[in-house]
PDB file of N, CA and C in Angstrom:
ATOM      1  N   MET M   1     116.736  91.722 124.369  1.00 83.00           N
ATOM      2  CA  MET M   1     116.495  90.356 123.378  1.00 83.00           C
ATOM      3  C   MET M   1     114.946  89.974 123.114  1.00 83.00           C
ATOM      4  N   PHE M   2     115.499  88.816 123.962  1.00 88.00           N
ATOM      5  CA  PHE M   2     114.356  88.697 124.676  1.00 88.00           C
ATOM      6  C   PHE M   2     112.831  88.698 124.814  1.00 88.00           C
ATOM      7  N   ASP M   3     113.457  89.999 125.983  1.00 91.00           N
ATOM      8  CA  ASP M   3     111.713  90.538 126.778  1.00 91.00           C
ATOM      9  C   ASP M   3     110.992  91.483 125.430  1.00 91.00           C
ATOM     10  N   TRP M   4     111.742  91.806 124.409  1.00 91.00           N
ATOM     11  CA  TRP M   4     111.516  92.402 123.169  1.00 91.00           C
ATOM     12  C   TRP M   4     110.863  91.292 122.056  1.00 91.00           C
ATOM     13  N   LEU M   5     111.156  90.524 122.290  1.00 90.00           N
ATOM     14  CA  LEU M   5     110.769  88.808 121.225  1.00 90.00           C
ATOM     15  C   LEU M   5     109.254  88.815 121.683  1.00 90.00           C
ATOM     16  N   ARG M   6     109.247  88.453 123.167  1.00 90.00           N
ATOM     17  CA  ARG M   6     108.747  88.229 123.822  1.00 90.00           C
ATOM     18  C   ARG M   6     107.395  89.080 123.099  1.00 90.00           C
ATOM     19  N   ASP M   7     107.547  90.324 123.771  1.00 87.00           N
ATOM     20  CA  ASP M   7     106.546  91.216 123.313  1.00 87.00           C
ATOM     21  C   ASP M   7     106.393  91.630 122.441  1.00 87.00           C
ATOM     22  N   GLU M   8     106.731  90.821 121.046  1.00 83.00           N
ATOM     23  CA  GLU M   8     105.891  91.170 119.692  1.00 83.00           C
ATOM     24  C   GLU M   8     104.812  89.902 119.169  1.00 83.00           C
ATOM     25  N   LEU M   9     105.575  88.631 120.668  1.00 85.00           N
ATOM     26  CA  LEU M   9     104.811  88.247 119.859  1.00 85.00           C
ATOM     27  C   LEU M   9     103.417  87.287 121.088  1.00 85.00           C
ATOM     28  N   ALA M  10     103.529  88.064 121.694  1.00 87.00           N
ATOM     29  CA  ALA M  10     102.830  88.102 122.320  1.00 87.00           C
ATOM     30  C   ALA M  10     101.230  87.670 122.006  1.00 87.00           C
ATOM     31  N   PRO M  11     100.635  87.189 122.884  1.00 87.00           N
ATOM     32  CA  PRO M  11      98.505  87.353 122.091  1.00 87.00           C
ATOM     33  C   PRO M  11      98.580  88.876 122.172  1.00 87.00           C
ATOM     34  N   ARG M  12      97.371  89.348 120.370  1.00 87.00           N
ATOM     35  CA  ARG M  12      97.243  90.259 121.426  1.00 87.00           C
ATOM     36  C   ARG M  12      95.307  90.157 120.947  1.00 87.00           C
ATOM     37  N   PRO M  13      94.357  90.985 120.542  1.00 89.00           N
ATOM     38  CA  PRO M  13      93.405  90.748 119.641  1.00 89.00           C
ATOM     39  C   PRO M  13      94.091  90.671 118.561  1.00 89.00           C
ATOM     40  N   GLY M  14      92.970  90.523 118.399  1.00 83.00           N
ATOM     41  CA  GLY M  14      93.460  90.627 116.233  1.00 83.00           C
ATOM     42  C   GLY M  14      94.132  89.902 115.266  1.00 83.00           C
ATOM     43  N   ARG M  15      95.106  89.287 116.264  1.00 85.00           N
ATOM     44  CA  ARG M  15      96.281  89.137 116.040  1.00 85.00           C
ATOM     45  C   ARG M  15      95.867  87.522 114.975  1.00 85.00           C
ATOM     46  N   VAL M  16      95.143  86.635 115.284  1.00 87.00           N
ATOM     47  CA  VAL M  16      94.920  85.374 114.832  1.00 87.00           C
ATOM     48  C   VAL M  16      94.419  85.730 113.412  1.00 87.00           C
ATOM     49  N   ALA M  17      93.142  86.930 113.432  1.00 85.00           N
ATOM     50  CA  ALA M  17      92.873  87.181 112.080  1.00 85.00           C
ATOM     51  C   ALA M  17      93.245  88.062 111.100  1.00 85.00           C
ATOM     52  N   ALA M  18      94.334  88.863 111.436  1.00 84.00           N
ATOM     53  CA  ALA M  18      95.113  88.797 110.626  1.00 84.00           C
ATOM     54  C   ALA M  18      96.371  88.221 109.832  1.00 84.00           C
ATOM     55  N   VAL M  19      96.841  87.110 110.914  1.00 86.00           N
ATOM     56  CA  VAL M  19      97.996  86.482 110.622  1.00 86.00           C
ATOM     57  C   VAL M  19      96.649  85.399 109.154  1.00 86.00           C
ATOM     58  N   ALA M  20      95.222  84.809 110.321  1.00 89.00           N
ATOM     59  CA  ALA M  20      94.775  84.597 108.688  1.00 89.00           C
ATOM     60  C   ALA M  20      94.374  85.419 107.365  1.00 89.00           C
ATOM     61  N   ARG M  21      94.370  86.338 107.359  1.00 86.00           N
ATOM     62  CA  ARG M  21      94.810  87.679 106.346  1.00 86.00           C
ATOM     63  C   ARG M  21      95.074  86.884 105.263  1.00 86.00           C
ATOM     64  N   ILE M  22      96.022  87.401 106.289  1.00 86.00           N
ATOM     65  CA  ILE M  22      97.075  87.579 104.982  1.00 86.00           C
ATOM     66  C   ILE M  22      97.790  85.076 104.851  1.00 86.00           C
ATOM     67  N   ALA M  23      97.278  84.905 105.506  1.00 91.00           N
ATOM     68  CA  ALA M  23      97.431  83.229 104.428  1.00 91.00           C
ATOM     69  C   ALA M  23      97.301  82.908 103.804  1.00 91.00           C
ATOM     70  N   GLY M  24      95.760  83.766 103.472  1.00 91.00           N
ATOM     71  CA  GLY M  24      94.610  83.666 102.543  1.00 91.00           C
ATOM     72  C   GLY M  24      94.945  84.344 101.314  1.00 91.00           C
ATOM     73  N   SER M  25      95.254  85.428 101.759  1.00 87.00           N
ATOM     74  CA  SER M  25      95.966  86.218 100.635  1.00 87.00           C
ATOM     75  C   SER M  25      96.676  86.062 100.260  1.00 87.00           C
ATOM     76  N   CYS M  26      98.092  85.571 100.500  1.00 89.00           N
ATOM     77  CA  CYS M  26      99.084  84.986 100.398  1.00 89.00           C
ATOM     78  C   CYS M  26      98.182  83.414  99.342  1.00 89.00           C
ATOM     79  N   THR M  27      97.788  83.145  99.508  1.00 92.00           N
ATOM     80  CA  THR M  27      97.618  81.298  99.009  1.00 92.00           C
ATOM     81  C   THR M  27      96.559  81.974  97.517  1.00 92.00           C
ATOM     82  N   ILE M  28      96.001  82.904  98.051  1.00 90.00           N
ATOM     83  CA  ILE M  28      95.962  83.363  95.922  1.00 90.00           C
ATOM     84  C   ILE M  28      96.734  84.069  95.203  1.00 90.00           C
ATOM     85  N   ALA M  29      96.958  85.037  96.012  1.00 88.00           N
ATOM     86  CA  ALA M  29      97.816  85.309  94.997  1.00 88.00           C
ATOM     87  C   ALA M  29      98.728  84.117  94.182  1.00 88.00           C
ATOM     88  N   VAL M  30      99.432  83.705  95.297  1.00 91.00           N
ATOM     89  CA  VAL M  30     100.011  81.370  94.712  1.00 91.00           C
ATOM     90  C   VAL M  30      99.428  81.828  93.437  1.00 91.00           C
ATOM     91  N   GLY M  31      97.949  81.740  94.007  1.00 92.00           N
ATOM     92  CA  GLY M  31      97.473  80.999  92.866  1.00 92.00           C
ATOM     93  C   GLY M  31      97.116  81.696  91.733  1.00 92.00           C
ATOM     94  N   ILE M  32      97.240  82.357  91.832  1.00 88.00           N
ATOM     95  CA  ILE M  32      97.257  83.527  90.645  1.00 88.00           C
ATOM     96  C   ILE M  32      97.899  83.510  89.762  1.00 88.00           C
ATOM     97  N   ALA M  33      99.475  83.762  90.708  1.00 88.00           N
ATOM     98  CA  ALA M  33     100.959  83.505  89.631  1.00 88.00           C
ATOM     99  C   ALA M  33     100.920  82.388  88.665  1.00 88.00           C
ATOM    100  N   MET M  34     100.740  81.119  89.424  1.00 90.00           N
ATOM    101  CA  MET M  34     100.554  79.576  89.208  1.00 90.00           C
ATOM    102  C   MET M  34      99.767  80.379  87.714  1.00 90.00           C
ATOM    103  N   VAL M  35      98.177  80.694  87.809  1.00 92.00           N
ATOM    104  CA  VAL M  35      98.021  80.421  86.761  1.00 92.00           C
ATOM    105  C   VAL M  35      98.269  81.270  86.052  1.00 92.00           C
ATOM    106  N   PHE M  36      98.357  82.208  85.646  1.00 86.00           N
ATOM    107  CA  PHE M  36      99.057  82.969  84.137  1.00 86.00           C
ATOM    108  C   PHE M  36     101.008  82.404  84.549  1.00 86.00           C
ATOM    109  N   GLN M  37     101.545  81.657  84.987  1.00 89.00           N
ATOM    110  CA  GLN M  37     102.828  81.508  85.353  1.00 89.00           C
ATOM    111  C   GLN M  37     104.102  83.126  85.318  1.00 89.00           C
ATOM    112  N   ILE M  38     103.160  83.574  86.885  1.00 83.00           N
ATOM    113  CA  ILE M  38     104.273  84.350  86.575  1.00 83.00           C
ATOM    114  C   ILE M  38     105.903  84.413  87.394  1.00 83.00           C
ATOM    115  N   PRO M  39     106.746  85.112  86.419  1.00 84.00           N
ATOM    116  CA  PRO M  39     108.442  84.127  87.049  1.00 84.00           C
ATOM    117  C   PRO M  39     108.496  84.174  88.063  1.00 84.00           C
ATOM    118  N   LEU M  40     108.560  85.356  88.987  1.00 84.00           N
ATOM    119  CA  LEU M  40     108.910  85.293  90.306  1.00 84.00           C
ATOM    120  C   LEU M  40     107.428  85.460  91.059  1.00 84.00           C
ATOM    121  N   ALA M  41     107.328  84.602  91.782  1.00 84.00           N
ATOM    122  CA  ALA M  41     105.617  84.024  92.434  1.00 84.00           C
ATOM    123  C   ALA M  41     105.861  84.721  93.643  1.00 84.00           C
ATOM    124  N   ALA M  42     107.424  84.623  94.243  1.00 87.00           N
ATOM    125  CA  ALA M  42     107.963  85.366  95.447  1.00 87.00           C
ATOM    126  C   ALA M  42     107.982  86.890  95.368  1.00 87.00           C
ATOM    127  N   TYR M  43     107.715  87.594  95.124  1.00 84.00           N
ATOM    128  CA  TYR M  43     107.260  89.322  95.159  1.00 84.00           C
ATOM    129  C   TYR M  43     105.834  90.443  94.776  1.00 84.00           C
ATOM    130  N   VAL M  44     105.573  88.484  94.270  1.00 83.00           N
ATOM    131  CA  VAL M  44     103.718  88.552  93.933  1.00 83.00           C
ATOM    132  C   VAL M  44     103.671  88.120  95.924  1.00 83.00           C
ATOM    133  N   VAL M  45     103.639  87.920  96.682  1.00 87.00           N
ATOM    134  CA  VAL M  45     103.384  87.216  97.351  1.00 87.00           C
ATOM    135  C   VAL M  45     104.059  87.949  98.509  1.00 87.00           C
ATOM    136  N   TYR M  46     105.779  89.144  98.180  1.00 85.00           N
ATOM    137  CA  TYR M  46     106.041  89.776  99.500  1.00 85.00           C
ATOM    138  C   TYR M  46     104.979  91.115  98.765  1.00 85.00           C
ATOM    139  N   LEU M  47     104.406  91.175  98.097  1.00 82.00           N
ATOM    140  CA  LEU M  47     103.179  93.017  97.609  1.00 82.00           C
ATOM    141  C   LEU M  47     102.916  92.236  97.684  1.00 82.00           C
ATOM    142  N   VAL M  48     102.004  91.272  99.147  1.00 84.00           N
ATOM    143  CA  VAL M  48     100.722  90.869 100.258  1.00 84.00           C
ATOM    144  C   VAL M  48     101.568  90.923 101.382  1.00 84.00           C
ATOM    145  N   PHE M  49     101.778  91.372 101.758  1.00 82.00           N
ATOM    146  CA  PHE M  49     102.727  91.763 103.184  1.00 82.00           C
ATOM    147  C   PHE M  49     103.137  92.506 102.783  1.00 82.00           C
ATOM    148  N   VAL M  50     103.785  94.047 101.386  1.00 80.00           N
ATOM    149  CA  VAL M  50     103.801  95.324 101.957  1.00 80.00           C
ATOM    150  C   VAL M  50     102.043  95.322 102.276  1.00 80.00           C
ATOM    151  N   ILE M  51     101.856  95.104 101.721  1.00 79.00           N
ATOM    152  CA  ILE M  51      99.996  96.050 101.033  1.00 79.00           C
ATOM    153  C   ILE M  51     100.013  95.680 102.651  1.00 79.00           C
ATOM    154  N   SER M  52      99.408  94.619 103.459  1.00 80.00           N
ATOM    155  CA  SER M  52      98.686  93.800 104.509  1.00 80.00           C
ATOM    156  C   SER M  52      99.183  95.150 105.937  1.00 80.00           C
ATOM    157  N   ARG M  53      98.180  95.562 106.764  1.00 74.00           N
ATOM    158  CA  ARG M  53      98.163  96.689 107.196  1.00 74.00           C
ATOM    159  C   ARG M  53      97.300  96.541 108.238  1.00 74.00           C
ATOM    160  N   ARG M  54      97.128  96.890 109.753  1.00 74.00           N
ATOM    161  CA  ARG M  54      96.708  96.571 111.043  1.00 74.00           C
ATOM    162  C   ARG M  54      94.569  96.337 110.909  1.00 74.00           C
ATOM    163  N   GLU M  55      93.995  97.056 109.714  1.00 75.00           N
ATOM    164  CA  GLU M  55      92.763  96.858 109.930  1.00 75.00           C
ATOM    165  C   GLU M  55      92.695  96.392 108.171  1.00 75.00           C
ATOM    166  N   SER M  56      91.535  95.627 107.681  1.00 74.00           N
ATOM    167  CA  SER M  56      90.982  94.776 106.834  1.00 74.00           C
ATOM    168  C   SER M  56      91.000  96.272 105.595  1.00 74.00           C
ATOM    169  N   VAL M  57      90.292  97.303 106.834  1.00 82.00           N
ATOM    170  CA  VAL M  57      89.874  98.416 104.923  1.00 82.00           C
ATOM    171  C   VAL M  57      91.229  99.273 105.101  1.00 82.00           C
ATOM    172  N   ALA M  58      92.373  99.807 105.399  1.00 80.00           N
ATOM    173  CA  ALA M  58      93.054  99.708 105.364  1.00 80.00           C
ATOM    174  C   ALA M  58      93.485  98.940 103.827  1.00 80.00           C
ATOM    175  N   THR M  59      93.547  98.104 103.987  1.00 78.00           N
ATOM    176  CA  THR M  59      94.332  96.758 103.319  1.00 78.00           C
ATOM    177  C   THR M  59      93.871  97.039 102.298  1.00 78.00           C
ATOM    178  N   VAL M  60      92.298  97.194 102.211  1.00 81.00           N
ATOM    179  CA  VAL M  60      91.373  97.641 101.015  1.00 81.00           C
ATOM    180  C   VAL M  60      91.982  98.458 100.170  1.00 81.00           C
ATOM    181  N   ILE M  61      91.539  99.351 100.837  1.00 86.00           N
ATOM    182  CA  ILE M  61      92.376 100.694  99.722  1.00 86.00           C
ATOM    183  C   ILE M  61      93.565 101.199  99.962  1.00 86.00           C
ATOM    184  N   THR M  62      94.576 100.300  99.810  1.00 83.00           N
ATOM    185  CA  THR M  62      95.662 100.712  99.565  1.00 83.00           C
ATOM    186  C   THR M  62      96.052  99.694  98.896  1.00 83.00           C
ATOM    187  N   ALA M  63      95.368  98.128  98.848  1.00 81.00           N
ATOM    188  CA  ALA M  63      95.142  97.327  97.763  1.00 81.00           C
ATOM    189  C   ALA M  63      94.898  97.996  96.156  1.00 81.00           C
ATOM    190  N   VAL M  64      93.677  98.991  96.514  1.00 87.00           N
ATOM    191  CA  VAL M  64      93.100  98.928  94.994  1.00 87.00           C
ATOM    192  C   VAL M  64      94.671 100.572  94.521  1.00 87.00           C
ATOM    193  N   SER M  65      94.827 101.032  95.585  1.00 87.00           N
ATOM    194  CA  SER M  65      95.441 102.170  95.227  1.00 87.00           C
ATOM    195  C   SER M  65      96.419 101.102  94.054  1.00 87.00           C
ATOM    196  N   VAL M  66      97.644 100.369  94.607  1.00 81.00           N
ATOM    197  CA  VAL M  66      98.979  99.932  94.291  1.00 81.00           C
ATOM    198  C   VAL M  66      98.647  99.450  93.087  1.00 81.00           C
ATOM    199  N   ALA M  67      97.477  98.949  92.485  1.00 81.00           N
ATOM    200  CA  ALA M  67      96.638  98.002  92.273  1.00 81.00           C
ATOM    201  C   ALA M  67      96.421  99.661  90.631  1.00 81.00           C
ATOM    202  N   ILE M  68      95.845 100.453  91.422  1.00 88.00           N
ATOM    203  CA  ILE M  68      95.880 101.424  89.792  1.00 88.00           C
ATOM    204  C   ILE M  68      97.459 101.635  89.206  1.00 88.00           C
ATOM    205  N   ALA M  69      97.764 101.561  90.757  1.00 86.00           N
ATOM    206  CA  ALA M  69      99.487 102.802  90.408  1.00 86.00           C
ATOM    207  C   ALA M  69     100.223 102.061  89.713  1.00 86.00           C
ATOM    208  N   ALA M  70     100.159 100.250  89.286  1.00 79.00           N
ATOM    209  CA  ALA M  70     100.910  98.984  89.245  1.00 79.00           C
ATOM    210  C   ALA M  70     100.179  98.971  87.784  1.00 79.00           C
ATOM    211  N   SER M  71      98.696  99.378  87.539  1.00 81.00           N
ATOM    212  CA  SER M  71      98.304  99.119  85.828  1.00 81.00           C
ATOM    213  C   SER M  71      98.209 100.514  84.896  1.00 81.00           C
ATOM    214  N   LEU M  72      98.770 101.381  85.816  1.00 86.00           N
ATOM    215  CA  LEU M  72      99.273 102.565  84.939  1.00 86.00           C
ATOM    216  C   LEU M  72     100.787 102.835  84.764  1.00 86.00           C
ATOM    217  N   ALA M  73     101.367 102.427  85.668  1.00 82.00           N
ATOM    218  CA  ALA M  73     103.074 101.942  85.263  1.00 82.00           C
ATOM    219  C   ALA M  73     103.762 100.799  84.329  1.00 82.00           C
ATOM    220  N   VAL M  74     102.515 100.403  84.730  1.00 72.00           N
ATOM    221  CA  VAL M  74     102.776  99.481  83.740  1.00 72.00           C
ATOM    222  C   VAL M  74     102.583  98.966  81.807  1.00 72.00           C
ATOM    223  N   PRO M  75     102.461  99.594  81.834  1.00 61.00           N
ATOM    224  CA  PRO M  75     101.979  99.797  79.467  1.00 61.00           C
ATOM    225  C   PRO M  75     103.086  99.567  79.056  1.00 61.00           C
TER     226      PRO M  75
END
């Protein structure tokens, strides 16, 4: 268990950038949820974690496709 945990938490190239990107995205998402008074802001933050990928380009493509799918599903 400890070996697996040590391997998972080991520093890797790009990890700090990914953490900063996710933390910034969560902050912006919570800010938007508070401005528009969305009742379950935690779900919005959860979507940030689900959408985020290893590369920023893949994250943007996934986020755009999820936003289009949500826009079509909600009306």
